[in-house]
Tab-separated table of C-alpha atoms and ligand atoms in Angstrom:
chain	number	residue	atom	x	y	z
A	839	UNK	CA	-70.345	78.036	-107.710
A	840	UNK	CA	-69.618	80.177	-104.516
A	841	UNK	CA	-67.535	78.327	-102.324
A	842	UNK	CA	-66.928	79.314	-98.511
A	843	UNK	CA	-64.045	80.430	-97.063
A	844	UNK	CA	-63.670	79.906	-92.846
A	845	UNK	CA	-61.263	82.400	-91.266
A	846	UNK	CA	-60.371	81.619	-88.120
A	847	UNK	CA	-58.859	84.502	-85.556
A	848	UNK	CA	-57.696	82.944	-82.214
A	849	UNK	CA	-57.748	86.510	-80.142
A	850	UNK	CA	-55.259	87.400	-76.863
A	851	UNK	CA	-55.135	91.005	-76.136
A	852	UNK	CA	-56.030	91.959	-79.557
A	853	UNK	CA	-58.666	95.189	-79.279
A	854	UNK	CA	-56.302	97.359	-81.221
A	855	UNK	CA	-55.791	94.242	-84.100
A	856	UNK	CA	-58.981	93.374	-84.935
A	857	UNK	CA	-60.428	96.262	-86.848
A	858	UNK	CA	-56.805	96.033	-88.839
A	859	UNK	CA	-57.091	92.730	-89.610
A	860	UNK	CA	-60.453	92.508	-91.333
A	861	UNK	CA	-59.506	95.418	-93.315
A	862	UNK	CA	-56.093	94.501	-94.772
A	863	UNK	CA	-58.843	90.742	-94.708
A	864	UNK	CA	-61.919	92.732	-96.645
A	865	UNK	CA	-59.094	94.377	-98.952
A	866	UNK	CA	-57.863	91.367	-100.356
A	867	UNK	CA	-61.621	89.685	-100.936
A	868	UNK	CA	-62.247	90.866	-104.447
A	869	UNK	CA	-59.049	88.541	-105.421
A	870	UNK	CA	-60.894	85.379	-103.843
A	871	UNK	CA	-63.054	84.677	-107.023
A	872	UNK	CA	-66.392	83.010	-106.095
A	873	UNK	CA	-65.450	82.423	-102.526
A	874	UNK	CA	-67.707	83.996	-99.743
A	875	UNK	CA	-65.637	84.803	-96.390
A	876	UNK	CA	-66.900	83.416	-92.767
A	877	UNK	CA	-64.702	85.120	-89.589
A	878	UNK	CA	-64.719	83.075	-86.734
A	879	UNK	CA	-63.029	85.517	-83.676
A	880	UNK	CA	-62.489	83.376	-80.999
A	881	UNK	CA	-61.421	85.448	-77.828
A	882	UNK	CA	-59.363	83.392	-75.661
A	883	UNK	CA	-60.592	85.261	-72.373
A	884	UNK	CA	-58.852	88.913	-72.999
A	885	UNK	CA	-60.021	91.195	-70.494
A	886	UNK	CA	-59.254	94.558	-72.411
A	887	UNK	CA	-61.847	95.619	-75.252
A	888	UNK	CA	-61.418	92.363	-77.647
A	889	UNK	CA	-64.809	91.359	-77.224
A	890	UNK	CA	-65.990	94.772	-77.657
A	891	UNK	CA	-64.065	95.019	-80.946
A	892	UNK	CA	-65.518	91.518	-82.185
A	893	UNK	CA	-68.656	92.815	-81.649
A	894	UNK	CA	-68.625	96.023	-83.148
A	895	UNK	CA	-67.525	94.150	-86.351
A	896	UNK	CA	-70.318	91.357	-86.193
A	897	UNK	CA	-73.117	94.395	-85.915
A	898	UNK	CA	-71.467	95.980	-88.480
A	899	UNK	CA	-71.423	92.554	-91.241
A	900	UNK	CA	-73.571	90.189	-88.723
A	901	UNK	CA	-73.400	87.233	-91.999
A	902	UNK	CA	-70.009	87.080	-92.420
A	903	UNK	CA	-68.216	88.174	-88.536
A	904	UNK	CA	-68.635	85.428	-86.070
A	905	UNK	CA	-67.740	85.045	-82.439
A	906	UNK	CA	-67.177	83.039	-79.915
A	907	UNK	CA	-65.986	84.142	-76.291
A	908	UNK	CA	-64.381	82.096	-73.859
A	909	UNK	CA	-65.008	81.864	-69.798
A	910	UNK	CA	-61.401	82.614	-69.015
A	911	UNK	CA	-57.870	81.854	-71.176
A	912	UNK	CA	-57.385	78.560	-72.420
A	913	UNK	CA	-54.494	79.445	-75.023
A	914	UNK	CA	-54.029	79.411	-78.183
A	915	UNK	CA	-54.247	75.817	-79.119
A	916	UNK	CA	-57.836	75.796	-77.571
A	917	UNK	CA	-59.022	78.969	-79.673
A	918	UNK	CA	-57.986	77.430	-82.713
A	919	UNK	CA	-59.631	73.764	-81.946
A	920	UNK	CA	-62.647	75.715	-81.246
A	921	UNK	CA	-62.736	77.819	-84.592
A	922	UNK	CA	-62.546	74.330	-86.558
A	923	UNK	CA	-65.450	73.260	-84.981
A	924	UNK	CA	-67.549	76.248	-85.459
A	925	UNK	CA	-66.019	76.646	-88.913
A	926	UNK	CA	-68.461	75.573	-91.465
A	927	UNK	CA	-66.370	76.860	-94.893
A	928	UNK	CA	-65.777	74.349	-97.324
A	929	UNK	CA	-61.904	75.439	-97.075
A	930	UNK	CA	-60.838	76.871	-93.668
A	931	UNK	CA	-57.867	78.722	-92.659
A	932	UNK	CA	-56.363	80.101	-89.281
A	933	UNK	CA	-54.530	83.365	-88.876
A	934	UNK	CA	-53.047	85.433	-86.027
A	935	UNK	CA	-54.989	88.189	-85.192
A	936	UNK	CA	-51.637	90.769	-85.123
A	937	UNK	CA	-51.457	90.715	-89.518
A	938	UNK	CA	-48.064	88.646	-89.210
A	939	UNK	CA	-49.975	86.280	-90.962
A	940	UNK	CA	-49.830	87.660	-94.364
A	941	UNK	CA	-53.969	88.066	-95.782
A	942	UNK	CA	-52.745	89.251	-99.749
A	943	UNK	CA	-50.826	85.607	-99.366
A	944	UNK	CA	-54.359	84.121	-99.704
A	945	UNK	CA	-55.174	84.247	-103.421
A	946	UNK	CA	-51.879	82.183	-104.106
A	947	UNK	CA	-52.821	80.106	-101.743
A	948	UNK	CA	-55.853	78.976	-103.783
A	949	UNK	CA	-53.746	78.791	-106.445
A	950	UNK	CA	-52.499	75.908	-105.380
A	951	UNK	CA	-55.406	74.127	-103.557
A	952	UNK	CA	-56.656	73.967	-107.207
A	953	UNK	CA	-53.703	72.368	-108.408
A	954	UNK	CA	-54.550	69.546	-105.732
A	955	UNK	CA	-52.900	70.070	-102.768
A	956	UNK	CA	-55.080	69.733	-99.742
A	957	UNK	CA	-52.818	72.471	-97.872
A	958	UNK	CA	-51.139	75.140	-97.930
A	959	UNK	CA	-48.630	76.095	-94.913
A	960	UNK	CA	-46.596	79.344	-94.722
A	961	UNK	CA	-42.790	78.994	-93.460
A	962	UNK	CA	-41.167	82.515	-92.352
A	963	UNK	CA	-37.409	82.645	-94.531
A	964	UNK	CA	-36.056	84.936	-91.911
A	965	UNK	CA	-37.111	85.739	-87.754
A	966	UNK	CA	-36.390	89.443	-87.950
A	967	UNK	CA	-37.642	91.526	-85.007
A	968	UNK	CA	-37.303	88.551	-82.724
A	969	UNK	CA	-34.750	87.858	-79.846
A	970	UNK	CA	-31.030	86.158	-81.014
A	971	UNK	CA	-31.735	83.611	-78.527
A	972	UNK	CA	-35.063	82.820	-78.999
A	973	UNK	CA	-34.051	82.118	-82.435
A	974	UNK	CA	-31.742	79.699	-81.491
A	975	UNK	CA	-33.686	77.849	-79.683
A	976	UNK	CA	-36.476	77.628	-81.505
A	977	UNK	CA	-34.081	76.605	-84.386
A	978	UNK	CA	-32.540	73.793	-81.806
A	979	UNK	CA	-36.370	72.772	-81.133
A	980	UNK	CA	-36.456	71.403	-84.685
A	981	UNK	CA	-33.989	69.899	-85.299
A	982	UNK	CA	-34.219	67.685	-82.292
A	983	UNK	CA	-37.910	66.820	-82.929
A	984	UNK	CA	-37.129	66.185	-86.099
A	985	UNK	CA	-34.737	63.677	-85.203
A	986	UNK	CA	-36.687	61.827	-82.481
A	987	UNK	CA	-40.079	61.923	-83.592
A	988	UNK	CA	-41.929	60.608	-86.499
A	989	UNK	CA	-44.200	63.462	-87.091
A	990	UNK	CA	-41.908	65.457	-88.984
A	991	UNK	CA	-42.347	69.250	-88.067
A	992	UNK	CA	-41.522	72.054	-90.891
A	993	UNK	CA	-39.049	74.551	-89.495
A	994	UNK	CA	-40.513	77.674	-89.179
A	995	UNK	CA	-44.053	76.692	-90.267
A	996	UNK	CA	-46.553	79.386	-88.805
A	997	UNK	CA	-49.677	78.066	-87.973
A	998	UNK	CA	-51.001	80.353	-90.485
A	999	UNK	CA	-52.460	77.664	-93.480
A	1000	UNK	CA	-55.198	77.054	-96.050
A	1001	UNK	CA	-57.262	73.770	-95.802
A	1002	UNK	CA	-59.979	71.840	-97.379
A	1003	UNK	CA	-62.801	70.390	-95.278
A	1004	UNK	CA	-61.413	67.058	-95.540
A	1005	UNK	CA	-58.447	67.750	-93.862
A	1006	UNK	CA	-60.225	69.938	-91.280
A	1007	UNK	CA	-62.507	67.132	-90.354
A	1008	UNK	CA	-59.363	65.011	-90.023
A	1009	UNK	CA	-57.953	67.355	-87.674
A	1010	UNK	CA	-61.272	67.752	-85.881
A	1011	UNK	CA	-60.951	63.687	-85.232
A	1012	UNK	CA	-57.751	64.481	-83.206
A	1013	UNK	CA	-59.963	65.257	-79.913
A	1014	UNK	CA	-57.053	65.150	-77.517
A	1015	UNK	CA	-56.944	67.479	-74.810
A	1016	UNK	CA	-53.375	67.619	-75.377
A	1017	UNK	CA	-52.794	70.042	-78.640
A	1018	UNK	CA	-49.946	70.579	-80.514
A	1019	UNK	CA	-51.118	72.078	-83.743
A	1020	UNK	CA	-47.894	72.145	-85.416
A	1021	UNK	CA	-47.641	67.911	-84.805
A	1022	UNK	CA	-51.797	67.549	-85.426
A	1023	UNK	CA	-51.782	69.465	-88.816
A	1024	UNK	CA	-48.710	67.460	-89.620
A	1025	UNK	CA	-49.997	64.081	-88.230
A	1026	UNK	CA	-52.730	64.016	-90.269
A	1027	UNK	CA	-50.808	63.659	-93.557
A	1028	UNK	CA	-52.611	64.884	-96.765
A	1029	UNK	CA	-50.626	66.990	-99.594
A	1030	UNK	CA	-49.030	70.321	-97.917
A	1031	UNK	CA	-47.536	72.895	-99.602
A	1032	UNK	CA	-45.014	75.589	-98.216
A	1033	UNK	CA	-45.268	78.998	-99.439
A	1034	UNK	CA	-42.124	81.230	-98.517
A	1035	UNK	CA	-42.542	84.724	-97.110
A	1036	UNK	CA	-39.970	86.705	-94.523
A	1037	UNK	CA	-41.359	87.228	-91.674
A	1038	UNK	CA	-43.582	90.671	-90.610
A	1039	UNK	CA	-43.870	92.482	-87.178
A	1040	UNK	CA	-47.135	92.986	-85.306
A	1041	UNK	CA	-49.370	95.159	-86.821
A	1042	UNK	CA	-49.970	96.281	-83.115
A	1043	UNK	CA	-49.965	95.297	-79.467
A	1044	UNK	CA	-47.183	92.731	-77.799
A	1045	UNK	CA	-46.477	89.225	-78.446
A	1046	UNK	CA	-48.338	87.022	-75.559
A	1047	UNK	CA	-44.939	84.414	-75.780
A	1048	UNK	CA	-43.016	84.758	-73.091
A	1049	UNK	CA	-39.599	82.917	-73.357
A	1050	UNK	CA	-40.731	80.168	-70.407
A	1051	UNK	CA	-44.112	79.563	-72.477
A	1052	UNK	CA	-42.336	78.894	-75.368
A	1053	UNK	CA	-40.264	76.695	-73.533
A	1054	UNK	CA	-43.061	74.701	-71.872
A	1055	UNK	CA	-44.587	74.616	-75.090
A	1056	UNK	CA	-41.717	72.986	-76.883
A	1057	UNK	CA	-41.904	70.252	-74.124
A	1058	UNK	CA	-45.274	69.778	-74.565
A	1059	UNK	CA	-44.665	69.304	-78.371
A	1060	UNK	CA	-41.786	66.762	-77.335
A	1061	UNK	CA	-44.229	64.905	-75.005
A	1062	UNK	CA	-46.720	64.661	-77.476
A	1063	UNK	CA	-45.349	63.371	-80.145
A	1064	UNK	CA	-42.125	61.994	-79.245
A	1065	UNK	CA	-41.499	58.811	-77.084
A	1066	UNK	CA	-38.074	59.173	-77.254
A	1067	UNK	CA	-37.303	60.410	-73.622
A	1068	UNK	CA	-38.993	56.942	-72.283
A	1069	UNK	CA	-36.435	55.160	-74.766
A	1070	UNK	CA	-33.578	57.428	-73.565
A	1071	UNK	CA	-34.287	56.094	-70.043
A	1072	UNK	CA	-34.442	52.783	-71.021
A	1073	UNK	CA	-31.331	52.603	-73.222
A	1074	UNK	CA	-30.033	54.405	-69.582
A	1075	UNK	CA	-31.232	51.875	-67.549
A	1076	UNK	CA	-29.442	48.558	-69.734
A	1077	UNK	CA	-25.971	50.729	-69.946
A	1078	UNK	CA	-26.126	51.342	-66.191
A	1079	UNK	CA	-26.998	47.559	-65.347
A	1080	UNK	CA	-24.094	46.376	-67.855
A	1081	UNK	CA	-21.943	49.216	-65.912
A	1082	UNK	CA	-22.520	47.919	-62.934
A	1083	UNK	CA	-22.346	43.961	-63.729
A	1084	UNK	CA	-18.524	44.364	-64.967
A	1085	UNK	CA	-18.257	46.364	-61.162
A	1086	UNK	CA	-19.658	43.204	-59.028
A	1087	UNK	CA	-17.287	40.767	-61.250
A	1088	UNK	CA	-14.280	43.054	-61.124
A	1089	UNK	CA	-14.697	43.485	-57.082
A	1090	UNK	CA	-15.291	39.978	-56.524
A	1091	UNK	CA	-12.105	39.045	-58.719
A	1092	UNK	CA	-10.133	41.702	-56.481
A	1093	UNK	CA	-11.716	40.113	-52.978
A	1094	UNK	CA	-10.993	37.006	-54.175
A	1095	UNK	CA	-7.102	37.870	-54.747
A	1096	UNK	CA	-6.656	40.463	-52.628
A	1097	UNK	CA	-8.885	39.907	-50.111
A	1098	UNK	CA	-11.499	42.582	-49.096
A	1099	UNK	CA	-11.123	46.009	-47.318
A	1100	UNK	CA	-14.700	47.456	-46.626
A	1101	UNK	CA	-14.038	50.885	-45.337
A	1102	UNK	CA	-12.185	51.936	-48.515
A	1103	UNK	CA	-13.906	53.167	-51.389
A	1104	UNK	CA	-16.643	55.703	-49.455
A	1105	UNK	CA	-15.947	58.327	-51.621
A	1106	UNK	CA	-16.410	56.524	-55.342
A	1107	UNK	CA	-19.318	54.839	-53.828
A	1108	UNK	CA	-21.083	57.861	-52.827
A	1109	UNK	CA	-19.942	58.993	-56.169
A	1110	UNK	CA	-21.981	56.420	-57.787
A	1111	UNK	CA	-24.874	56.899	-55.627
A	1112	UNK	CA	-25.406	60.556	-56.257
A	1113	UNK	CA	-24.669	59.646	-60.087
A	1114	UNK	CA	-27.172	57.180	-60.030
A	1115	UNK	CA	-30.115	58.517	-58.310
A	1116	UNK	CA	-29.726	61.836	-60.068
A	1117	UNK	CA	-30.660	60.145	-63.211
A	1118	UNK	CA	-33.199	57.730	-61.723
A	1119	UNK	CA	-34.809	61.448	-60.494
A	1120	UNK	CA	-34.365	62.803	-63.821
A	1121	UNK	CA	-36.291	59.739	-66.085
A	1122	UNK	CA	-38.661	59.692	-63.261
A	1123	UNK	CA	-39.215	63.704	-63.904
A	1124	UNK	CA	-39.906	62.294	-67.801
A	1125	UNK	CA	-41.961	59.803	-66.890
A	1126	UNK	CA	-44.120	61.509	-64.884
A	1127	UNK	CA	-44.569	64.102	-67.693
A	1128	UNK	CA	-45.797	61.343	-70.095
A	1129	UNK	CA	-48.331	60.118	-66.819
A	1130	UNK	CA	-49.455	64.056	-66.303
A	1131	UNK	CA	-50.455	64.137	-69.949
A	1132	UNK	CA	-51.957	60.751	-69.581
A	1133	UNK	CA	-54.394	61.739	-66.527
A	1134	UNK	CA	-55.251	65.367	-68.328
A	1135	UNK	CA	-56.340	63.435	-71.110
A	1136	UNK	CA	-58.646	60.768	-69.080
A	1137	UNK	CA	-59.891	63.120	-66.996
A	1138	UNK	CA	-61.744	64.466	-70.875
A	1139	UNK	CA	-62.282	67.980	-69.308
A	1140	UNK	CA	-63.451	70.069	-72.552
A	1141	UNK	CA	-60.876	71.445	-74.356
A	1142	UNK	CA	-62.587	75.246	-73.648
A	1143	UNK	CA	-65.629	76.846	-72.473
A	1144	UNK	CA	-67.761	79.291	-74.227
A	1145	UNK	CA	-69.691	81.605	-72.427
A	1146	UNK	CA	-71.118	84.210	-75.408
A	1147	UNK	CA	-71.214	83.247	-78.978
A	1148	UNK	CA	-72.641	85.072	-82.161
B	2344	LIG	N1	-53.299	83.920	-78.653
B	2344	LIG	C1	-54.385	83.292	-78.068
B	2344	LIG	N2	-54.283	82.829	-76.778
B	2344	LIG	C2	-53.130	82.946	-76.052
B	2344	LIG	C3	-52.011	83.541	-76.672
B	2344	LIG	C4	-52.128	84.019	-77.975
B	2344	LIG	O1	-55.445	83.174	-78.687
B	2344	LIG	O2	-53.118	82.516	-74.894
B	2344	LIG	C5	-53.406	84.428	-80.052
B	2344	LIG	C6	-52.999	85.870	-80.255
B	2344	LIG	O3	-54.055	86.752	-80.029
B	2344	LIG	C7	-52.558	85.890	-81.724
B	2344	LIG	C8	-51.988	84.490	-81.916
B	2344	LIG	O4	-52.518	83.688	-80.854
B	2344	LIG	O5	-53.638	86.081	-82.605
B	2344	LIG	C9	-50.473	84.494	-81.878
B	2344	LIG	O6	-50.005	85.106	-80.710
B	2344	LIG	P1	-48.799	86.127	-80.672
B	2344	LIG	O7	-48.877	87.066	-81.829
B	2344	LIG	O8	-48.777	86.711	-79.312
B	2344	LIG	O9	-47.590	85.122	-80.842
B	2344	LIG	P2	-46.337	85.223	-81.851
B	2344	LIG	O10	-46.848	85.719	-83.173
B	2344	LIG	O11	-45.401	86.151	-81.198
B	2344	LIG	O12	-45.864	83.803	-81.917
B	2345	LIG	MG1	-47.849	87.326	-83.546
């Protein structure tokens, strides 16, 4: 029995990428035995010729090329929430529209959805053609989320994996406003599987990451699933207090013996001060991260807006 296949394309800037990618995608299809393909484009409010590009392919195969068009850029996290919902394959899977997600890694893929595994991620070996230091931190990103949240997050997992519609419609339940696919996919449980492969440069066009989004975006993956930063300001809090207690004993033993003296002792006391409210500013920095998230996510704004869809 034919089963369907759901690609999803979350699209920034990618007129020149598209027509590549459903070639090298159409190449690969006479591999996928008894699978019929759905594209879902999703263009996350590019203002070059993406649109254009999605619909020259969807007049050109209108039953298999869908689209859906944003009302302005909501990132990339939004494009791909919105391609699971529109997605209506009995296995899904999302892919970068620049071919550094692998198509010909597909039919293995399968291989091992049929063996029972309800996923299958990709993990890059190596991060050739990208920045020394972005490496580094990226590398630094995991192993401290690793370490202080319970989601566990797969070094150098793309976002680039093969699901079934169970797990989809588990990820689908994770309405937050808030996403962090790397910590959602994970979240959710079910069986994953890893498949290997070094990474690939864009086919064409630039990389839409600058260094600062990447950094914001680690945060936000922190913040999400991670309340370790409120515990660090805790644990900050009872050290300080203890700190302090031994202080108010050991000055009252020394005014008790020596009597007091209360102009000396300006400069440790400012000292102290500074030290003090610096970190008070910090944790309250934190904690007002955790209450911005909070409020975005009351305030249930939707997660994007279409305005054209095919
Ligand atoms: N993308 C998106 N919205 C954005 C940024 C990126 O939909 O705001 C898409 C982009 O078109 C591409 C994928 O997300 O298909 C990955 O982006 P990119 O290749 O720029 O990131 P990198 O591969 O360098 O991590
Ligand atoms: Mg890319």
């Amino acid at each position: 029995m034919t089963k369907k296949l759901s690609i999803i394309v979350p699209c920034y800037f990618e007129e020149e990428t598209i027509p590549l990618f459903y070639q090298a995608v159409e190449k690969i299809k006479p591999q996928l035995t008894d699978i019929e393909l759905e594209y879902w484009f999703i263009n996350d409010g590019s203002t070059d010729g993406t649109l254009t590009a999605m619909k020259k392919l969807n007049q050109k195969d209108p039953v298999h090329v869908h689209y859906a068009s944003f009302s302005r850029n909501f990132g990339k996290e939004a494009a791909l929430y919105c391609g699971l919902k529109n997605a209506t394959g009995d296995y899904v899977t999302v892919m970068d529209a620049d071919l550094q997600d692998p198509p010909d890694m597909l039919p293995e893929m399968f291989k091992y959805l049929a063996q029972g595994y309800d996923c299958v991620g990709t993990r890059r070996t190596t991060r050739s053609g990208e920045p020394p230091i972005r490496s580094f931190f990226a590398k630094l990103f995991y192993k401290l989320i690793n370490k202080i949240s319970d989601t566990k997050m797969v070094d150098g997992a793309r976002d680039f994996r093969l699901m079934t519609r169970q797990m989809v419609d588990a990820v689908l339940e994770m309405s937050e406003y808030n996403r962090f696919s790397k910590g959602i996919f994970s979240w959710v449980g079910f069986n994953t599987k890893y498949l290997k492969y070094p990474n690939r440069e864009r086919a064409a066009g630039q990389t839409s990451w600058s260094f600062w989004k990447l950094f914001t975006y680690s945060i936000d993956g922190i913040i999400n699933f991670s309340q370790f930063p409120l515990d660090l300001a805790t644990f900050a809090g009872f050290i300080s207090a203890f700190l302090s207690g031994i202080a108010i004993i050991f000055i009252i033993v020394r005014y008790i013996i020596h009597g007091g003296d209360p102009t000396t002792g300006w400069t440790s006391t400012i000292c102290v001060i500074l030290f003090i409210s610096g970190i008070q500013l910090m944790f309250l920095g934190i904690i007002g991260k955790y209450i911005g998230k909070i409020f975005t996510e009351v305030k249930k704004r939707p997660i994007y807006i279409i305005k054209e869809k095919k």
